[in-house]
Coordinates of C-alpha atoms in Angstrom, one line a residue:
M1 CA 0.0 0.0 0.0
L2 CA 2.8 2.4 0.9
S3 CA 4.6 1.7 -2.4
D4 CA 1.3 2.5 -4.3
F5 CA 1.0 5.8 -2.4
W6 CA 4.5 6.9 -3.5
Y7 CA 3.8 5.7 -7.0
I8 CA 0.7 7.9 -7.2
I9 CA 2.6 10.9 -5.9
R10 CA 5.4 10.3 -8.3
M11 CA 3.0 10.1 -11.3
Q12 CA 1.1 13.2 -10.2
L13 CA 4.3 15.2 -9.8
K14 CA 5.5 14.2 -13.3
N15 CA 2.1 14.6 -15.0
N16 CA 0.7 17.6 -13.2
F17 CA 3.8 19.6 -12.6
G18 CA 6.0 18.2 -15.4
I19 CA 8.8 17.6 -12.9
K20 CA 11.9 16.1 -14.4
L21 CA 14.1 17.2 -11.6
L22 CA 13.5 18.2 -8.0
S23 CA 16.0 20.4 -6.2
V24 CA 16.4 20.7 -2.4
V25 CA 18.7 23.3 -0.9
I26 CA 20.1 22.7 2.6
P27 CA 21.7 25.9 4.1
A28 CA 24.2 24.8 6.8
Y29 CA 26.2 26.9 9.4
K30 CA 28.4 25.1 11.9
Q31 CA 26.7 21.7 11.4
E32 CA 29.8 19.5 11.4
R33 CA 28.2 17.1 13.9
T34 CA 25.0 16.5 12.0
I35 CA 25.5 17.4 8.3
V36 CA 26.3 13.9 7.0
R37 CA 23.3 12.5 8.8
D38 CA 21.1 15.3 7.5
I39 CA 22.1 14.7 3.9
K40 CA 21.7 11.0 4.1
R41 CA 18.2 11.3 5.7
T42 CA 17.2 13.8 3.0
A43 CA 18.5 11.5 0.2
A44 CA 16.8 8.5 1.7
T45 CA 13.4 10.3 1.8
L46 CA 13.8 11.6 -1.8
D47 CA 14.8 8.1 -3.0
T48 CA 11.3 6.9 -2.0
L49 CA 9.7 9.2 -4.6
G50 CA 11.6 7.6 -7.5
L51 CA 12.1 11.1 -9.1
K52 CA 15.4 12.5 -10.2
Y53 CA 16.6 15.0 -7.6
E54 CA 19.6 17.0 -6.5
I55 CA 20.5 18.0 -3.0
I56 CA 22.5 21.3 -2.9
V57 CA 24.2 21.9 0.5
V58 CA 25.4 25.5 1.0
V59 CA 27.9 25.9 3.8
D60 CA 27.4 29.4 5.0
G61 CA 30.9 30.3 6.1
L62 CA 33.9 28.0 6.4
E63 CA 34.2 28.3 10.2
D64 CA 34.3 24.6 11.1
N65 CA 34.5 21.2 9.3
T66 CA 31.0 21.2 7.9
F67 CA 32.2 21.6 4.3
T68 CA 34.9 19.0 4.7
K69 CA 32.6 16.4 6.2
A70 CA 29.8 17.0 3.7
S71 CA 32.3 16.6 0.9
L72 CA 33.0 13.1 2.0
L73 CA 29.6 12.1 0.5
K74 CA 30.3 11.1 -3.1
S75 CA 27.2 11.2 -5.2
S76 CA 26.1 12.8 -8.5
K77 CA 22.9 13.8 -6.8
I78 CA 24.7 15.8 -4.1
K79 CA 26.4 19.2 -4.6
I80 CA 28.4 20.8 -1.8
L81 CA 28.9 24.5 -2.2
G82 CA 30.3 27.1 0.2
Y83 CA 31.9 30.5 0.7
K84 CA 34.4 31.8 3.3
K85 CA 32.4 34.3 5.3
N86 CA 29.2 33.7 7.1
E87 CA 26.5 35.7 5.3
G88 CA 23.2 34.4 6.8
K89 CA 20.6 31.7 6.1
G90 CA 18.8 33.8 3.5
Q91 CA 22.0 34.3 1.5
A92 CA 22.8 30.6 1.6
I93 CA 19.4 29.7 0.3
R94 CA 19.6 32.3 -2.5
Y95 CA 23.0 31.0 -3.4
G96 CA 21.8 27.4 -3.5
M97 CA 18.7 28.3 -5.5
L98 CA 20.9 30.1 -8.0
H99 CA 22.6 26.8 -8.7
A100 CA 19.4 24.7 -8.7
N101 CA 18.2 23.1 -11.9
G102 CA 14.9 21.6 -10.7
D103 CA 11.4 22.2 -12.0
V104 CA 10.4 22.5 -8.3
I105 CA 12.9 24.0 -5.9
G106 CA 12.8 23.8 -2.1
F107 CA 14.8 24.3 0.9
M108 CA 15.1 22.6 4.3
D109 CA 17.0 23.7 7.4
A110 CA 20.0 21.7 8.5
G111 CA 20.1 20.3 12.0
M112 CA 16.9 18.2 11.4
D113 CA 14.5 19.7 13.9
I114 CA 12.2 19.0 10.9
N115 CA 11.6 15.4 10.0
P116 CA 12.6 15.2 6.3
T117 CA 9.7 12.9 5.5
G118 CA 7.7 16.2 5.7
M119 CA 9.0 16.9 2.1
I120 CA 6.6 14.2 0.9
M121 CA 3.6 15.8 2.6
L122 CA 4.6 19.2 1.1
L123 CA 4.9 17.8 -2.4
N124 CA 1.6 16.0 -2.0
H125 CA -0.1 19.2 -0.9
M126 CA 1.5 21.1 -3.8
I127 CA -0.2 18.7 -6.2
W128 CA -3.5 18.9 -4.3
Y129 CA -3.7 22.7 -4.3
N130 CA -1.8 23.3 -7.6
A131 CA 0.3 25.6 -5.4
D132 CA 2.8 28.2 -6.6
I133 CA 4.4 27.8 -3.1
I134 CA 3.8 25.3 -0.4
V135 CA 5.1 25.9 3.2
G136 CA 5.5 23.7 6.1
S137 CA 3.4 24.9 9.0
K138 CA 3.4 24.3 12.7
M139 CA -0.2 25.5 12.7
H140 CA -1.5 22.8 10.4
H141 CA -4.0 20.7 12.3
V142 CA -2.1 17.4 11.7
S143 CA 1.4 18.8 12.4
K144 CA 3.3 17.2 15.2
V145 CA 5.3 19.8 17.0
D146 CA 7.5 19.4 20.1
Y147 CA 8.4 23.1 20.9
P148 CA 9.4 24.8 24.1
L149 CA 7.0 27.4 25.5
Y150 CA 9.2 30.4 24.8
R151 CA 9.6 29.4 21.2
T152 CA 5.8 28.9 20.9
I153 CA 5.2 32.4 22.3
M154 CA 7.8 34.0 20.0
S155 CA 6.4 32.2 17.0
W156 CA 2.8 33.3 17.8
G157 CA 3.9 36.9 18.3
Y158 CA 5.8 37.0 15.0
R159 CA 2.8 35.4 13.1
L160 CA 0.5 38.1 14.4
F161 CA 3.1 40.8 13.5
T162 CA 3.6 39.6 9.9
R163 CA -0.2 39.1 9.4
I164 CA -0.8 42.7 10.3
L165 CA 2.0 43.9 8.0
F166 CA 1.4 41.7 5.0
G167 CA -2.1 40.3 5.3
F168 CA -1.1 36.7 4.7
K169 CA -3.8 34.1 5.0
I170 CA -1.2 31.4 5.8
R171 CA -0.7 31.2 9.6
D172 CA 3.0 30.2 9.7
T173 CA 5.7 31.7 7.6
Q174 CA 8.9 30.6 9.5
V175 CA 9.2 26.8 9.3
G176 CA 12.4 26.0 7.4
L177 CA 10.7 23.8 4.8
K178 CA 9.2 25.2 1.6
F179 CA 8.9 24.4 -2.0
F180 CA 8.4 26.7 -5.0
K181 CA 7.6 26.2 -8.7
R182 CA 10.7 27.1 -10.7
K183 CA 8.9 30.1 -12.3
V184 CA 8.4 31.6 -8.9
V185 CA 12.1 31.3 -8.0
R186 CA 13.1 32.7 -11.5
D187 CA 10.9 35.8 -11.1
V188 CA 11.3 36.5 -7.4
L189 CA 14.9 35.5 -6.5
P190 CA 16.7 38.4 -8.3
R191 CA 14.5 40.9 -6.3
L192 CA 15.5 39.7 -2.8
V193 CA 17.9 41.5 -0.5
V194 CA 17.6 39.9 2.9
K195 CA 20.5 37.8 3.9
R196 CA 19.6 36.7 7.4
Y197 CA 16.6 36.6 9.6
A198 CA 13.6 37.6 7.5
F199 CA 14.3 35.8 4.3
D200 CA 11.2 33.6 4.6
I201 CA 8.9 36.5 4.9
E202 CA 10.6 38.4 2.1
I203 CA 10.3 35.7 -0.5
L204 CA 6.7 35.0 0.4
A205 CA 5.8 38.8 0.4
V206 CA 7.5 39.5 -2.9
A207 CA 6.0 36.4 -4.5
Y208 CA 2.5 37.4 -3.3
A209 CA 3.0 40.9 -4.6
H210 CA 3.9 39.5 -8.0
N211 CA 0.7 37.6 -8.2
Y212 CA 2.0 34.2 -7.1
K213 CA -0.9 34.0 -4.6
R214 CA -1.5 30.2 -4.5
I215 CA 0.5 29.8 -1.3
Y216 CA -0.7 27.0 1.0
E217 CA 0.4 25.2 4.2
A218 CA 1.2 21.6 4.7
P219 CA 1.8 19.6 8.0
V220 CA 5.3 19.0 9.4
E221 CA 6.8 17.1 12.2
I222 CA 9.2 19.2 14.4
N223 CA 11.3 18.0 17.4
F224 CA 13.0 21.1 18.6
K225 CA 16.7 20.9 19.4
K226 CA 19.0 23.5 20.9
N227 CA 20.5 25.4 18.0
G228 CA 23.3 27.2 19.7
I229 CA 21.5 30.4 20.5
T230 CA 22.1 31.3 24.1
S231 CA 19.4 32.9 26.2
W232 CA 21.2 36.2 26.1
G233 CA 21.4 36.0 22.4
I234 CA 17.6 35.6 21.9
P235 CA 16.7 39.3 22.4
K236 CA 19.2 40.2 19.8
V237 CA 17.8 37.7 17.3
V238 CA 14.3 38.9 17.9
Y239 CA 15.3 42.5 17.5
L240 CA 17.1 41.8 14.2
M241 CA 14.2 39.7 13.0
I242 CA 11.7 42.5 13.6
W243 CA 14.1 45.0 12.0
D244 CA 14.5 42.9 8.9
T245 CA 10.7 42.4 8.7
I246 CA 9.9 46.1 9.0
A247 CA 12.6 46.8 6.3
V248 CA 10.8 44.3 4.0
F249 CA 7.5 46.1 4.6
Y250 CA 9.1 49.5 4.0
R251 CA 10.7 48.3 0.7
L252 CA 7.4 46.7 -0.4
R253 CA 4.7 49.1 0.6
I254 CA 6.5 52.5 0.8
L255 CA 9.4 52.4 -1.7
H256 CA 7.8 49.9 -4.1
F257 CA 11.4 48.6 -4.4
Y258 CA 10.4 45.1 -5.4
Q259 CA 8.2 46.3 -8.3
S260 CA 10.9 48.6 -9.8
K261 CA 13.2 46.9 -12.2
K262 CA 15.6 49.9 -12.1
K263 CA 16.2 49.5 -8.4
Q264 CA 17.0 45.8 -8.6
K265 CA 20.4 44.4 -8.9
S266 CA 20.7 40.9 -10.4
A267 CA 21.1 38.0 -8.0
I268 CA 24.3 37.1 -9.8
N269 CA 26.0 40.4 -9.3
R270 CA 24.8 40.7 -5.7
G271 CA 25.0 37.1 -4.5
L272 CA 27.9 35.2 -6.0
F273 CA 30.8 34.7 -3.7
F274 CA 33.9 32.7 -3.9
S275 CA 32.6 29.1 -4.1
L276 CA 34.1 25.8 -3.3
T277 CA 33.0 22.7 -5.1
R278 CA 34.1 19.1 -4.8

């Protein structure tokens, strides 16, 4: 029965979306302890689909052995990229998407707080809704989430904040698991400027502003792990997150920056750094 389920999804992805290749970007910063496991679990999940895929790992700053350990995995389906200086998760995802060849392009955070089998659920929902963008959501009624209270409160507050600013119908914008049709990435990626904390909200807001409004949520399974942010560092992260988000709103609603081609620099000119490949 399970094999029949995967077969149906595979056929729907090929027939409904014309998917010849699926791309998954994994941004990684100081993940030397878990990166090999993360890549293997992601590949094992994608193997069940029977689709051609590529995993693009972007090491966001060569500050430990993440790049070296990831490079030990030899596979034509896995690309390991990186650059010397830490630039932020948003920049790492943009960099990976710039190198992606898939008809559907997604990203998933390293560290595996998120169960990678959630990718199957997102792709299934993408078919069901004929979505431009499908996002993992902690608020979906069948999501399984093990989250500490302070993270729950922070997440709730940020959801309310972004809903007031941008009017999104989706309830959760911040889960690090999302998939996009290639045409969305092609049109939206060159317009983005956020490198760090508000990348998720920027890509969704800009896509929505350019009439990619079929944005839907899908369930995820999250088992929160400590990510290295100390308690004293949380207020700083919250402040920077809010600042980045307000900046996105200002560029979108006041400056109309994202709509003006004259004000945009190409993603290539702005985003390509010295890269390392195997």
